[in-house]
mmCIF file of C-alpha atoms in Angstrom:
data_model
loop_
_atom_site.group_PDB
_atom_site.id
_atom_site.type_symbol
_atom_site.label_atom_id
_atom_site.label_comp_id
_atom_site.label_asym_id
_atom_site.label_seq_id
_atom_site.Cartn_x
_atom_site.Cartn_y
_atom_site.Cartn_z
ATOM 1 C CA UNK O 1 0.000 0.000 0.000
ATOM 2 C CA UNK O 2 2.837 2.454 0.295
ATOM 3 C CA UNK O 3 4.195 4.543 -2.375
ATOM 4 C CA UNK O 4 6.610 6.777 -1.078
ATOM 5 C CA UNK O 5 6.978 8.297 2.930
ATOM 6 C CA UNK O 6 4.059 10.690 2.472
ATOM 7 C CA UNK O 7 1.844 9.409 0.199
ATOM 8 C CA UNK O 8 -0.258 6.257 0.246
ATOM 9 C CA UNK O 9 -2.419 4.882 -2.132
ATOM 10 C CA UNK O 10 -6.153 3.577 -1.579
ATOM 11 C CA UNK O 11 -6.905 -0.118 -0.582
ATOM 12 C CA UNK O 12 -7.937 -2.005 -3.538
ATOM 13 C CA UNK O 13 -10.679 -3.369 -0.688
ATOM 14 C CA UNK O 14 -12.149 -3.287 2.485
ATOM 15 C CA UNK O 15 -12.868 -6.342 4.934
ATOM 16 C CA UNK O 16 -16.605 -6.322 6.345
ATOM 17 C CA UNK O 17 -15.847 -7.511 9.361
ATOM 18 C CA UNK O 18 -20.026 -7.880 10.681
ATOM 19 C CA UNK O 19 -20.433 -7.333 14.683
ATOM 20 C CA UNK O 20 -17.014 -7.271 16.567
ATOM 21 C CA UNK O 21 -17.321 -9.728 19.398
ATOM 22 C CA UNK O 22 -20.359 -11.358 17.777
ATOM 23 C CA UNK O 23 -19.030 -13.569 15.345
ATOM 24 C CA UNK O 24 -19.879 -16.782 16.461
ATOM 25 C CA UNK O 25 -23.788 -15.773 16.603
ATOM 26 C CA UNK O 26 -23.430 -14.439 13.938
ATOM 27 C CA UNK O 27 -26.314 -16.817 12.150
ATOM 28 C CA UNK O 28 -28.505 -16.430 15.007
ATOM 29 C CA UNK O 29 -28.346 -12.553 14.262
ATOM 30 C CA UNK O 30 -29.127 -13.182 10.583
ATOM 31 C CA UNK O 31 -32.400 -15.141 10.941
ATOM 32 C CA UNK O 32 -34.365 -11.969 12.634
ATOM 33 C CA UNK O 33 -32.539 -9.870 9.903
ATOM 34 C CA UNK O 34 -33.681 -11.716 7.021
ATOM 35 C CA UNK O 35 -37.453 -12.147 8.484
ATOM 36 C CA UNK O 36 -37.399 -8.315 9.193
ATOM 37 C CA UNK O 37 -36.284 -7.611 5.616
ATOM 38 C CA UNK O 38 -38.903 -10.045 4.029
ATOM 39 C CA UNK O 39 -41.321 -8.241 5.842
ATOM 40 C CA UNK O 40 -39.948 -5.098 4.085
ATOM 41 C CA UNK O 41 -40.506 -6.287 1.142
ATOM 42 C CA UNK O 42 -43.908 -7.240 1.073
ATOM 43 C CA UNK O 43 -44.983 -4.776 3.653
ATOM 44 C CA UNK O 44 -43.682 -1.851 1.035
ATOM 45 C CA UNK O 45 -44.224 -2.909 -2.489
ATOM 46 C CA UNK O 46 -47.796 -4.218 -1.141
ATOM 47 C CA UNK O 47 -48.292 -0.883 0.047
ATOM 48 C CA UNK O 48 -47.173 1.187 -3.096
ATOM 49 C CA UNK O 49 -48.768 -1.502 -5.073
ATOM 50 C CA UNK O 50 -52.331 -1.116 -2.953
ATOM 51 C CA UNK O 51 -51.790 2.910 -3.244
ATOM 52 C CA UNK O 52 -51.784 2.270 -7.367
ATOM 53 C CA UNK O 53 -54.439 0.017 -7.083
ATOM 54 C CA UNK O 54 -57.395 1.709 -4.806
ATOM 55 C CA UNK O 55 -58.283 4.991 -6.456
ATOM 56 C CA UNK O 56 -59.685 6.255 -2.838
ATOM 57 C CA UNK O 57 -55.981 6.473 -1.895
ATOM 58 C CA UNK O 58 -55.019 8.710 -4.844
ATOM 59 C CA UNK O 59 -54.772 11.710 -2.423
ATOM 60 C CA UNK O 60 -51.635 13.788 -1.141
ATOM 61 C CA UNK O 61 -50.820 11.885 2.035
ATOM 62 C CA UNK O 62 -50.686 8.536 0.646
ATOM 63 C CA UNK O 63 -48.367 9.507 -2.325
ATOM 64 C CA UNK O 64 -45.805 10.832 0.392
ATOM 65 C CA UNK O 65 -46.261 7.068 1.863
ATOM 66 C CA UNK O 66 -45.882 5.799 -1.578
ATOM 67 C CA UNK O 67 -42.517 7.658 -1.837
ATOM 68 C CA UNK O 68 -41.346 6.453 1.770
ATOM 69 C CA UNK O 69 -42.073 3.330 0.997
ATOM 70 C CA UNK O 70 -40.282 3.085 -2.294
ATOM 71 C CA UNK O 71 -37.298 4.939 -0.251
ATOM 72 C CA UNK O 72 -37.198 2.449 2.241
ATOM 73 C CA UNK O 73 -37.359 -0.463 0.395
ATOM 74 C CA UNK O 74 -33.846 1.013 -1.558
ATOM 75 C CA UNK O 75 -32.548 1.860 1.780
ATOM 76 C CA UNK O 76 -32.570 -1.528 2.984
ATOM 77 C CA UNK O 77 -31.536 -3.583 0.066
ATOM 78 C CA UNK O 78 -28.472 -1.544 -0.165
ATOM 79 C CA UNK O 79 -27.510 -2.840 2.917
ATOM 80 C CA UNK O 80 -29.496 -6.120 4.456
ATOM 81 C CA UNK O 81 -28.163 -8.342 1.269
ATOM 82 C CA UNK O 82 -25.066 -7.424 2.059
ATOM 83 C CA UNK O 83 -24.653 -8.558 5.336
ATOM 84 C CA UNK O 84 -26.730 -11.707 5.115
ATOM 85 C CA UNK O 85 -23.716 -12.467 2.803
ATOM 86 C CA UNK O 86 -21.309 -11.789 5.479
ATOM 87 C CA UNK O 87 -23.398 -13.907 7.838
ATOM 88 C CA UNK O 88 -24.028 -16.334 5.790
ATOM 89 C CA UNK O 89 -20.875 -17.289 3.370
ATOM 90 C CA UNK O 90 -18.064 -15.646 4.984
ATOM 91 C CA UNK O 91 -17.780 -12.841 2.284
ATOM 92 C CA UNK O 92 -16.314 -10.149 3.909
ATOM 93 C CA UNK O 93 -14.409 -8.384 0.719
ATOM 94 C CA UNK O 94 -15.716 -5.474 -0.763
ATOM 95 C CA UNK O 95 -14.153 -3.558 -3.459
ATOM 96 C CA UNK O 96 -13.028 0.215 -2.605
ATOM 97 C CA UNK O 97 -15.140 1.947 -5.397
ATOM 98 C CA UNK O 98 -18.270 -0.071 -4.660
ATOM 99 C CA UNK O 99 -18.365 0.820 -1.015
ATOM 100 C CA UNK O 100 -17.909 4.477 -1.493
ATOM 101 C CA UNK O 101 -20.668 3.695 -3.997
ATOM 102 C CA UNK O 102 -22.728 1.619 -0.963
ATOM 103 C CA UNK O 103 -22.012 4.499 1.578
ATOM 104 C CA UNK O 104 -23.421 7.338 -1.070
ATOM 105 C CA UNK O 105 -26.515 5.311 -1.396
ATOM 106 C CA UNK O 106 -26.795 4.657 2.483
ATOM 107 C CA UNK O 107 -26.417 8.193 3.231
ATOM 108 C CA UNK O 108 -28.156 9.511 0.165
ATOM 109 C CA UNK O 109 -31.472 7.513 0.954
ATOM 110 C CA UNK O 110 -31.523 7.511 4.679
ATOM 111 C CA UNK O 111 -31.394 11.881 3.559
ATOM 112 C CA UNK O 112 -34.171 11.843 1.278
ATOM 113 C CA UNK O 113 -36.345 9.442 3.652
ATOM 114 C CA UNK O 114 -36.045 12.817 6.210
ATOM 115 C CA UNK O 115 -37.290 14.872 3.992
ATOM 116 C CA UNK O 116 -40.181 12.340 2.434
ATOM 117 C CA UNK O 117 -40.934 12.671 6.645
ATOM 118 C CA UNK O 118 -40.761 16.594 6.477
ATOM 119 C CA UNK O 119 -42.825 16.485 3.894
ATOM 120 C CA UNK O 120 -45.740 14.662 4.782
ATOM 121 C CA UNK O 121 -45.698 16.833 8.484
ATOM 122 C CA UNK O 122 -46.202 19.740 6.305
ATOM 123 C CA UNK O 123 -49.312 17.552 4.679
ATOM 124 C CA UNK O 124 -50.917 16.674 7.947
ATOM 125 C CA UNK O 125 -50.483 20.863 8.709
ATOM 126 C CA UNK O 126 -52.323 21.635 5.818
ATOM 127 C CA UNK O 127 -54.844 19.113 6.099
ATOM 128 C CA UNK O 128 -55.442 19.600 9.868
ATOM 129 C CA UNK O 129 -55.499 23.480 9.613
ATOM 130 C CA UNK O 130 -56.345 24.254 6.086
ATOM 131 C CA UNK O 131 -58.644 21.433 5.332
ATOM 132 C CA UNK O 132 -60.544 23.696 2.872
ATOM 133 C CA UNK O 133 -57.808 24.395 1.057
ATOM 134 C CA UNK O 134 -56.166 21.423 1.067
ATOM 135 C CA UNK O 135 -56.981 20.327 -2.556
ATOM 136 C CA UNK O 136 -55.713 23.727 -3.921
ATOM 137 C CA UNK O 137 -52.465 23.607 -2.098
ATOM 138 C CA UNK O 138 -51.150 20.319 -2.573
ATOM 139 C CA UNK O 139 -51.676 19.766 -5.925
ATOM 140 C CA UNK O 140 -50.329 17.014 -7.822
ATOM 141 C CA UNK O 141 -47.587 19.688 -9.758
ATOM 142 C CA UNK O 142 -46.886 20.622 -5.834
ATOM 143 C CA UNK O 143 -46.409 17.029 -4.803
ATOM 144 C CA UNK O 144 -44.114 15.990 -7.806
ATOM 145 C CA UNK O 145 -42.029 19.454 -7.309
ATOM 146 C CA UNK O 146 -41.642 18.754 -3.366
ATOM 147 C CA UNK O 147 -40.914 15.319 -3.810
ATOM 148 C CA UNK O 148 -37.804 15.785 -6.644
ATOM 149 C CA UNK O 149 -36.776 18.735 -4.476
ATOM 150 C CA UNK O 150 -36.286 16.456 -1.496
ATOM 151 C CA UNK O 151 -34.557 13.811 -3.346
ATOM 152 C CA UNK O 152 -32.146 16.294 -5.266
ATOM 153 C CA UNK O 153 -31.178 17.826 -1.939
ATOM 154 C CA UNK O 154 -30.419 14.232 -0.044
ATOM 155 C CA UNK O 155 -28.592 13.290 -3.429
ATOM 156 C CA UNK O 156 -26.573 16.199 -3.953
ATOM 157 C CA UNK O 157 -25.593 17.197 -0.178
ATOM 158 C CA UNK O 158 -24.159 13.212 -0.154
ATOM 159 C CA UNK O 159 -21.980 13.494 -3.548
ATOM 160 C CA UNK O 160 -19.212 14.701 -1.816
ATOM 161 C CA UNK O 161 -18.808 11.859 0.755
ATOM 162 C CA UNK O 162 -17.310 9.615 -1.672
ATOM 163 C CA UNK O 163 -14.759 12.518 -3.122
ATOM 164 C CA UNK O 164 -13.523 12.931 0.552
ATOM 165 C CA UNK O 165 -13.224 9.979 1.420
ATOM 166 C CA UNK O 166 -11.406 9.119 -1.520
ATOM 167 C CA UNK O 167 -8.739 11.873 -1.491
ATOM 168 C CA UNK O 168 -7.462 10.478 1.859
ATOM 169 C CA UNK O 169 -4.506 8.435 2.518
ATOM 170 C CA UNK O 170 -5.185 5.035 4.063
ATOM 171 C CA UNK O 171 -1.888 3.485 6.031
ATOM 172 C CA UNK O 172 -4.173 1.621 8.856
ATOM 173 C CA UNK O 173 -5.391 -2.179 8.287
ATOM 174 C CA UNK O 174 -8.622 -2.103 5.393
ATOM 175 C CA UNK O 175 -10.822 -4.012 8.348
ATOM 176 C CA UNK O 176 -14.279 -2.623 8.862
ATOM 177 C CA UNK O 177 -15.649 -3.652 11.848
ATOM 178 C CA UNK O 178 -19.453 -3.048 10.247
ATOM 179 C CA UNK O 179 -21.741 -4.836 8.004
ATOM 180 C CA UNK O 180 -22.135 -1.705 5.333
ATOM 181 C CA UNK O 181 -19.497 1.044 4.274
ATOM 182 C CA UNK O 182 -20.619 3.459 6.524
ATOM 183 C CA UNK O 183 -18.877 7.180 5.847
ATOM 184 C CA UNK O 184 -17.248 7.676 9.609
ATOM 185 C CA UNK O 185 -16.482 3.730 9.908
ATOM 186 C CA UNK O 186 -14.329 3.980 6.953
ATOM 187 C CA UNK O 187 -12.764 7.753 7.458
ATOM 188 C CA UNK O 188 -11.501 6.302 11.024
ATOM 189 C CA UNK O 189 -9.013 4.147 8.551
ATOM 190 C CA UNK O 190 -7.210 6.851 7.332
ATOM 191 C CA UNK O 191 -4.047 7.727 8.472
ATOM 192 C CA UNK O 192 -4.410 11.545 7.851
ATOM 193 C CA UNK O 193 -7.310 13.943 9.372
ATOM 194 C CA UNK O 194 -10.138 13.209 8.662
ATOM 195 C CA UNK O 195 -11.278 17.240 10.347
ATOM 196 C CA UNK O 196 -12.982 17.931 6.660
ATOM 197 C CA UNK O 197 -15.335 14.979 6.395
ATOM 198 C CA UNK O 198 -16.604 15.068 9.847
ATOM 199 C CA UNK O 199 -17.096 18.847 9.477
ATOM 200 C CA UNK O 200 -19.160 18.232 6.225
ATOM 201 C CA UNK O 201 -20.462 15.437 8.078
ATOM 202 C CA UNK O 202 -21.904 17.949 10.852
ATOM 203 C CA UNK O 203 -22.978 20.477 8.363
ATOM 204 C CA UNK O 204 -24.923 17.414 6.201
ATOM 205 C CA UNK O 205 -26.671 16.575 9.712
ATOM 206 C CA UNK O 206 -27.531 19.983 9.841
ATOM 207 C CA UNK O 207 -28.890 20.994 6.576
ATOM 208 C CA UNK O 208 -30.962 17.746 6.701
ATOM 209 C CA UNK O 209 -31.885 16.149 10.086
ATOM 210 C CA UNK O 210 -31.945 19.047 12.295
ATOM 211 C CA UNK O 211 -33.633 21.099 9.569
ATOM 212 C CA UNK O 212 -36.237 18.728 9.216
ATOM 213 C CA UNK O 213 -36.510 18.139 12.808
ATOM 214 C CA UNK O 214 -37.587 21.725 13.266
ATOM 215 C CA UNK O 215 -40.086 21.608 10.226
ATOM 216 C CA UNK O 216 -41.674 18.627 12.257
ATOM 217 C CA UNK O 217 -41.509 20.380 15.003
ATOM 218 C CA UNK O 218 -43.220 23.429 13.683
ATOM 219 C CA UNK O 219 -45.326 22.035 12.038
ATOM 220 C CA UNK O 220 -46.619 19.718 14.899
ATOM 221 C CA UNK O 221 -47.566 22.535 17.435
ATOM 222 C CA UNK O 222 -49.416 24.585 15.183
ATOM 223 C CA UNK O 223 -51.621 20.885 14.384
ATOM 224 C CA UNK O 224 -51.606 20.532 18.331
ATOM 225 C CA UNK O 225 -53.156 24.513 18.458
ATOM 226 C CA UNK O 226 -55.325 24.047 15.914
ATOM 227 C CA UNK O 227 -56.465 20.921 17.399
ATOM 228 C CA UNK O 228 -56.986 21.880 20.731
ATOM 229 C CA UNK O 229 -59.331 25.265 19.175
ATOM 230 C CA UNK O 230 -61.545 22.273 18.191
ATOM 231 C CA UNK O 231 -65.029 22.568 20.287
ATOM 232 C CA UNK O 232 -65.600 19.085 19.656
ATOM 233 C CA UNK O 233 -63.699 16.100 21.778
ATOM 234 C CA UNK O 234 -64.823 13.680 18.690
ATOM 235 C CA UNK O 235 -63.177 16.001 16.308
ATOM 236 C CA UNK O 236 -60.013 16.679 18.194
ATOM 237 C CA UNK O 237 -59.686 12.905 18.515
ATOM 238 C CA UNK O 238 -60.538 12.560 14.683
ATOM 239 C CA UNK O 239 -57.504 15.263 13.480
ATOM 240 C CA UNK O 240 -55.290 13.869 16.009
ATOM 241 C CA UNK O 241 -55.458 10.322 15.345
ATOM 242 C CA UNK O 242 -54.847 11.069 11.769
ATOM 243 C CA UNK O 243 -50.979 12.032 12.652
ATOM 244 C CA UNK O 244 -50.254 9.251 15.052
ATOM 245 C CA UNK O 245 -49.015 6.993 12.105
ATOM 246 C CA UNK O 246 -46.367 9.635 10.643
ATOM 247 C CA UNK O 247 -45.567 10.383 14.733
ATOM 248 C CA UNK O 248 -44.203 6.564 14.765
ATOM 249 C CA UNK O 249 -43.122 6.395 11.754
ATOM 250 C CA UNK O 250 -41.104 9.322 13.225
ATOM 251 C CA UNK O 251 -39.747 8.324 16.256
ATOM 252 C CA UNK O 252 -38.992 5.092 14.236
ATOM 253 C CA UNK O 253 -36.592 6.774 12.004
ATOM 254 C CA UNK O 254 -35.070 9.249 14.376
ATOM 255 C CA UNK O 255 -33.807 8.032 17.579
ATOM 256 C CA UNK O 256 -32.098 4.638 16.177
ATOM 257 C CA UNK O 257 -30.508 7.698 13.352
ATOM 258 C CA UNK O 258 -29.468 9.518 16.567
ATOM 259 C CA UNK O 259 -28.144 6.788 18.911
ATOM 260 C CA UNK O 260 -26.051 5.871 15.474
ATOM 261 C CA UNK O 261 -24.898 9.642 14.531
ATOM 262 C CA UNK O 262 -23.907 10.630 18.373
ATOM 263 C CA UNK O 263 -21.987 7.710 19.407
ATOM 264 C CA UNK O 264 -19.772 7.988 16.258
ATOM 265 C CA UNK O 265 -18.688 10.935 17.160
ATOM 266 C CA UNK O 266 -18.809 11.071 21.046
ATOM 267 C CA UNK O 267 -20.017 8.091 22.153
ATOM 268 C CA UNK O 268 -17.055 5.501 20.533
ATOM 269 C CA UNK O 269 -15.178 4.490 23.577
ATOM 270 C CA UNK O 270 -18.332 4.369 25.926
ATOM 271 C CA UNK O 271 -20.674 2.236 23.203
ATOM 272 C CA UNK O 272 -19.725 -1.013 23.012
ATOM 273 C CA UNK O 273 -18.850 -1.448 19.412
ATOM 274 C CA UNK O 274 -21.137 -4.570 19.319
ATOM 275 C CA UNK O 275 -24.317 -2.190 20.282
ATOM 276 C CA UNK O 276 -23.658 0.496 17.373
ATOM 277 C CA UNK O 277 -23.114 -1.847 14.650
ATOM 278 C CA UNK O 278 -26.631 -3.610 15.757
ATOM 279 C CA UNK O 279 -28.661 -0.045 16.284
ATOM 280 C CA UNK O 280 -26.669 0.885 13.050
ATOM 281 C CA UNK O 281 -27.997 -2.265 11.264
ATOM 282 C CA UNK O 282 -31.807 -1.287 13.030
ATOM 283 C CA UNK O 283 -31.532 2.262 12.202
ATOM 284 C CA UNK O 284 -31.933 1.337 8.326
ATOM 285 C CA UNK O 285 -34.353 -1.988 8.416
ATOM 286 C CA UNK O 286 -36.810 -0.583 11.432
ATOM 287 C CA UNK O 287 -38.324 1.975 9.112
ATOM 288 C CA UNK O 288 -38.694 -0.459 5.987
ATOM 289 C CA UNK O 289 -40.093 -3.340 8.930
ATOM 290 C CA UNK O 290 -42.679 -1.072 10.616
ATOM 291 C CA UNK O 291 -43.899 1.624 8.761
ATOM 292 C CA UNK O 292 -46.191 -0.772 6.503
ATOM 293 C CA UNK O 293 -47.099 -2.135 9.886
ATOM 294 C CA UNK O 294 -48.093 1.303 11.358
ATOM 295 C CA UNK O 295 -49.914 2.559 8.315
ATOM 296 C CA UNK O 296 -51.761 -0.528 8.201
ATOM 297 C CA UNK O 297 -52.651 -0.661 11.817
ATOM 298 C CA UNK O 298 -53.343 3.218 12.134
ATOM 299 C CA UNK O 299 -54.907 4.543 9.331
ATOM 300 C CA UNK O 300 -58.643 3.596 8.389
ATOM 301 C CA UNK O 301 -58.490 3.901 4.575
ATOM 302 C CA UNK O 302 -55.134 1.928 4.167
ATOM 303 C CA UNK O 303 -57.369 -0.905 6.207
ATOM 304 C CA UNK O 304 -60.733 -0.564 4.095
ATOM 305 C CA UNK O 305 -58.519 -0.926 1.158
ATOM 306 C CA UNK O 306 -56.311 -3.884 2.082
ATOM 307 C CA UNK O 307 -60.105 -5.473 3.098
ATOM 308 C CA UNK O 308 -61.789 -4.621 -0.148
ATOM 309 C CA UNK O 309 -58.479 -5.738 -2.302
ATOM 310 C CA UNK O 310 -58.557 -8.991 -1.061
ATOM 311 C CA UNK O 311 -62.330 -9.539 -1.795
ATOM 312 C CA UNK O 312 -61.542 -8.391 -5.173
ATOM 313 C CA UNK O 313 -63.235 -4.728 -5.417
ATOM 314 C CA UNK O 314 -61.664 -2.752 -7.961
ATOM 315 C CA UNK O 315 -62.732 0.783 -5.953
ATOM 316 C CA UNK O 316 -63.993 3.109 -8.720
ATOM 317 C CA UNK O 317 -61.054 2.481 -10.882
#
């Protein structure tokens, strides 16, 4: 791997070396993993298929879920096959170019599923406090627009991950103790500083999850005041009970993301390494796992629909 004293070129690979510590339980892990990702499949592409399918469910909220769904399904699969492999069949290797092209995709999805989550906040604030105005405000031109904005921002914030991870030297063993080419798991290689990426790192975290955060969170007490200006107990219960889906689908998303994002950077020699690889893994196959789940569970028209699929009603279609 050396070239000269100061300059070192980049490891052809890298070693996935799955959960530190683990190893021997290794297929034991695996079996929950694969269930929870078969479950992600047909929980997601049942429930984009089912939002095609019923024309009842042609309305803004449930193409946000559409999108989340389709978004979680890619988020997992570029990560769940991979270890399974590891698990599985020993195959640890991964080339250097396709995990800097596996840790853009992590990253880039996992950004774009924050926004879809943004997104369909500011829905349930429009429907909640507009409701009259609903229709003319999100607009199927409005929807496409938001959506594409969303996914260019998570894309093009994460384009420079690879590019700085690349331009650094790598002197230190090519062992990854992780299941997926995560961006700080593989920066902590390098031999040089690695200041830059986890400053862009905190800026991405800011421009993304914290922004969105506070778009939730705005838009989440002006639903709780305009609930609460309801006369009618029925009716507050009614608006309410229409955002308690997205609320778990948020709290599913964002405290594993946390837990995984803080004890990176502040939390590595208190967090058994063991514990953040596992959250890490959970942080990108809970969503995918539950949010069909949720959404089938919690919301009324999602349930008619699944009911009147299976006894063959074609809606109005």
């Amino acid at each position: 791997m050396l070239i000269s004293n100061n300059s070192y070129e980049a490891p052809q690979s890298f070693i996935l070396n799955g959960i530190p510590g683990l190893e021997a339980v290794h297929i034991w892990i695996s079996l929950p993993l694969c269930t929870m990702y078969i479950i992600s499949l047909v929980g997601n592409l049942g429930l984009v298929y089912l939002i095609y399918y019923e024309e009842s469910l042609h309305r803004p909220m449930y193409f946000f879920l559409a999108m989340l769904s389709l978004i979680d399904l890619f988020t997992c699969t570029t990560t769940v096959p991979n270890a399974l492999f590891i698990f599985w069949f020993k195959l640890k290797e991964i080339n250097f170019t396709a995990c800097l092209v596996q840790m853009f995709f992590v990253h880039g999805f996992t950004g774009v599923e924050s926004g879809v989550l943004m997104l369909m906040a500011l829905d349930r604030y429009v429907a909640i406090c507009y409701p009259l105005r609903y229709a003319t405000i999100l607009t199927n031109p409005v929807i496409a627009k938001a959506g594409l904005a969303t996914f260019l921002r998570g894309v093009l914030l994460m384009i420079p991950f690879p590019f700085l991870v690349k331009r650094l030297p790598f002197c230190r063993s090519n062992v990854i103790s992780h299941t997926y080419c995560d961006h700080m798991s593989v920066v902590k290689l390098s031999c040089a500083s690695i200041k830059i990426n986890v400053i862009y790192g905190l800026m991405v975290a800011l421009l993304i999850g914290v922004f969105d955060i506070c778009c939730i969170s705005v838009s989440y007490t002006m639903i709780l005041r305009a609930v609460v200006s309801l006369s009618s107990a029925d009716a507050r219960q009614k608006a309410f009970s229409t955002c308690t889906a997205h609320i778990s689908a948020i709290i599913i998303t964002y405290v594993p993301a946390f837990f995984t994002f803080f004890t990176h950077r502040f939390g590595g020699h208190t967090i058994p390494p063991s514990l953040h690889i596992i959250v890490a893994n959970l942080y990108l196959l809970l969503p995918p796992t539950l949010n069909p789940i949720v959404y089938g569970m919690k919301t009324k028209q999602i349930r008619d629909s699944i009911i009147k699929f299976f006894h063959g009603e074609k809606g109005s279609r």
